[in-house]
């Protein structure tokens, strides 16, 4: 079925029609509107949107079609063989004029005070297609807001969005995008006829994680946001193409900047069909505000008498030279370690690696500061799974999509939307398999919620069900069965909480898929047992031949995680990368590899004495705050580079102000392995420098240059990127051992620390707009869970783990339906990671109501 | 009598008539009960269909009967059913359109209140014909009594096995839901109705895709009017040929007409299609002439969505073709009679107020245009009309006609256009003399 639909849309059969005298052949199913566009004829339109279903509401896109007496709307008329279309006949022009006239009769024409002025479809199309005068002699209909001081009849309908109903031309794009693309229902149309109004759903506000798009697609100034409105006129800004820095997808964006003020005014989409379809998450849209933040670190700081004081770059570098030099001379470079953010560009990551490995001769580096206990081996099943190829565009070409161990709306907004599109527009069937209920499930055929910590058992269950139902090759089945059948299917159902039917359903879906997308997410990547789970996935992949008919990968999470993998930014890079580095540098430190976890351990043992963090904040992000802080406090000499003061910079001996990604040209590799460039929008703010510059400066203190010049640096990077970095899966099926679940009676509720849907990592709390959506931690609970502990929405809850305790308000979830707790990690005001233990598979907590 | 809505009918005439059937038991106080319905041969057609007929045969029979939709558009019912894709794996829905909101039309309501089982039986047969296992009856929210009667009848039908699982042991399951409207005329438009059931605002959807291909929840859906469905059991019981033997060549069968306005005997009458409008208005068994002995000024033959007829056109057969030829439409059969003292401007103002209020607001010409028209017409009615107003009305109507998503836009302007054509003098008079041409001394 899905195939049939896809054929219709993705070509194969074609038709030939004539538009304005030109013949054109287009795929069957193409609308006249898009057929015309293919020969460069742009038909004016208000309500049509490339990524939404046509509604034919505005009537602006009229064309005349031979043999049809009435004007037809081209957006909703399918081109057919032999059709003869005129897009600019007398009748068409008059029809359009009439539509513009109707549209304007109740439009306020307040262009001088309207923020959309200069980029308004109505303005533009009135100029090009309308009348110069008006025949309407009556008072315009007007919605008047109660707030009398509001000169412009503005109505705030969400944390960011301001609505002016008078300007609305009722194209319904906002309502449609919300429903069709985002699966959200917080904006709607109400009343009838010319009283029709767009508004937030009664009693609610427009606050979904994609709400910013509604402002962007509004053709007029009816929806504006407080981010941009009344700050500057669009024609005074310049645009710069860039890439989102808050997600792994590499969403394409445009910066709007003004040079005199050296200020970024907004971010809009830069539609790239292969990645983002032109939709941005609010994080992507409003996250840029951190660039302009007044609280940026402005100068280097050095610690004097226990206090950090302002210093010049020279002073700071001198201190670094002195202390790092001493450590290196007295204890050796292996006593220096470093942690870098995977959101930084290739040049920065590579310079960091080269600084450590060639100058300090240390191999103690990592980019995974928020993953607990990572063993130091180079080709573990997890590493393999994370290196697998993935194509975002292939999601919508798949007929079966399985999301496993991922809460997409908190991890991968872009892929979340792609899956929705695949289901809503291309009839894909989705399955959500996660240890707690997730929002993605509303479009899934089935949602399977399994017991936390039984991830690999779920995978085994799917394999066993397939074997039992003879859905897979029998010789493969015979080989795999002994390795995983220590637990029978019925035992697995007991452990995982899933039914046999569910295992069977998944097995059938995978085996019957023509093209499959199997997404593995952060629940797996962050798990202590990530290798075991990925071993099970390796078996599954082999058993079903998943990759032979689609894709299976652990998606990389941050803007340049893939770059960090490919450039060898962990202590245990791929062998092929290590070999290449040796070749380029003529050397490679020959010491024990130390990943984040073991580095922190060594700090405690005072074997790591000097440490550099770049753009990351292990104190907040490492999933065991007690452990991280004990380590970092032991370090003799800590250098922290960041855009802001953080829990980590507070401990540092030297703090260096870091540039944002808007302040220099940088290359980033998205989760598909696609290299994209984010162009510099503004000059570095204050005295901030890019990380690659800082690395070069630190190197220069030893009298060495990391690179001859930019070009040689880029060549070295190129060389590494040209390597094939997809690791092969093991040849054989892997044995999955089974350990009994430990009981957790004292701390009965599984805890998941993740991102708030409006935040990412530790930086976005500096974006005022994002804070308007969500500004402090909470514990998200199902209705049932809240009832059990007797709290209502917003009431304080004490959350206790064996190692920590916090008090946060309860947030009753609309999605969760089991006894789990979810707490965001994005707010400095709550030490959420203090609840976590690095060697625990499933963190769990005790929840109690706080008595007043 | 214990009827909820007393209304004059021609039941007596029908009782002695061998063919008229929709109103055969309309004056029977107990007909709404299952027991009486069964005594009158109720559910026999449903049994026949389930026991002996394939869905295609049902469709074929209805096609052959020549039954055309009674909701307004007159589309052949059997043909509509045949549009449901045979090979679609999706579920199908049958929706009975009982939103009857067209001013001047009140026939579905009488059927639902007095003979609810025939509506359900017709729905069931239609559902079977298209392979539907869940059907909806969407009833206008203000029709409390219809809702009560249909719900009661549905419960009875369920309890006696006429609905539900494995009906009459045939293996066929059929469930029914009664869904009530919330006061929007637009929810009677088939795509508005579908949106309303989905929980959306009652707004029209663009076609194609037609509901028969992609309707309720994107599944094949058939929407049929109450009266169309009520005719179906009779067609099954007595055969397509019998049905065809009534009415005209292209307009087979009988039709209910709701007669209202300046008429001596307003009421609901079942007549064969092709019946004379003249007779319907003047014959003592029907309208019995214009009230107060006045002269006829105009007739709106098919509900307020249809163009006005001038008195010289009244001698016309009531069938789809003849009315179109006469410059109007059969519509839903709501015949409104206006006598000589009626001001045309005033009448049109009433109508445009209705359409402006009921425009769903989806497409620009209707949403904005109806409001603009109302303001101009109000101005003229108030004696503030200007010399270019009529031309403006012509132009605005022209910019709406044929340019909208659903027929409501056309419905709003066609009556205006017909009066601008036939009674232009009167409009002109109103503008120049700032008052009505006629001495109107009644109010509705
Ligand atoms: C504005 C508008 C209102 C309508 N209202 C009704 C209604 O109340 N009842 C009805 O049966 N059809 C109504 N219709 C017609 C329906 O759209 C549809 O054509 C009809 O229900 C189909 O049934 P039929 O084929 O049995 O006539 C309306 C159409 C429009 C444009
Ligand atoms: S608010 Fe903007 S996007 Fe929404 S319907 Fe109105 S004009 Fe269209
Ligand atoms: S014609 Fe009127 S009622 Fe019909 S869709 Fe357009 S606005 Fe809605
Ligand atoms: S763009 Fe086609 S109707 Fe609006």
Short mmCIF file of C-alpha atoms and ligand atoms in Angstrom, two decimals, chain A residues 33 44-48 55-61 73-76, ligand 4:
data_model
loop_
_atom_site.label_atom_id
_atom_site.label_comp_id
_atom_site.label_asym_id
_atom_site.label_seq_id
_atom_site.Cartn_x
_atom_site.Cartn_y
_atom_site.Cartn_z
CA UNK A 33 0.94 24.38 -9.13
CA UNK A 44 0.88 33.25 -6.54
CA UNK A 45 -0.38 31.51 -3.41
CA UNK A 46 -1.11 32.09 0.26
CA UNK A 47 -2.29 28.82 1.68
CA UNK A 48 -0.19 26.36 -0.25
CA UNK A 55 -6.55 22.85 1.23
CA UNK A 56 -7.53 25.26 -1.48
CA UNK A 57 -8.58 27.91 1.01
CA UNK A 58 -7.09 31.19 -0.15
CA UNK A 59 -8.09 30.81 -3.85
CA UNK A 60 -5.11 32.87 -4.92
CA UNK A 61 -3.61 30.20 -7.14
CA UNK A 73 -7.13 26.23 -7.81
CA UNK A 74 -3.81 24.95 -9.09
CA UNK A 75 -2.55 23.84 -5.66
CA UNK A 76 -5.27 21.25 -5.37
S1 LIG C 4 -2.72 28.34 -2.74
FE1 LIG C 4 -4.25 27.28 -3.82
S2 LIG C 4 -6.02 27.91 -2.78
FE2 LIG C 4 -4.48 28.84 -1.60
#
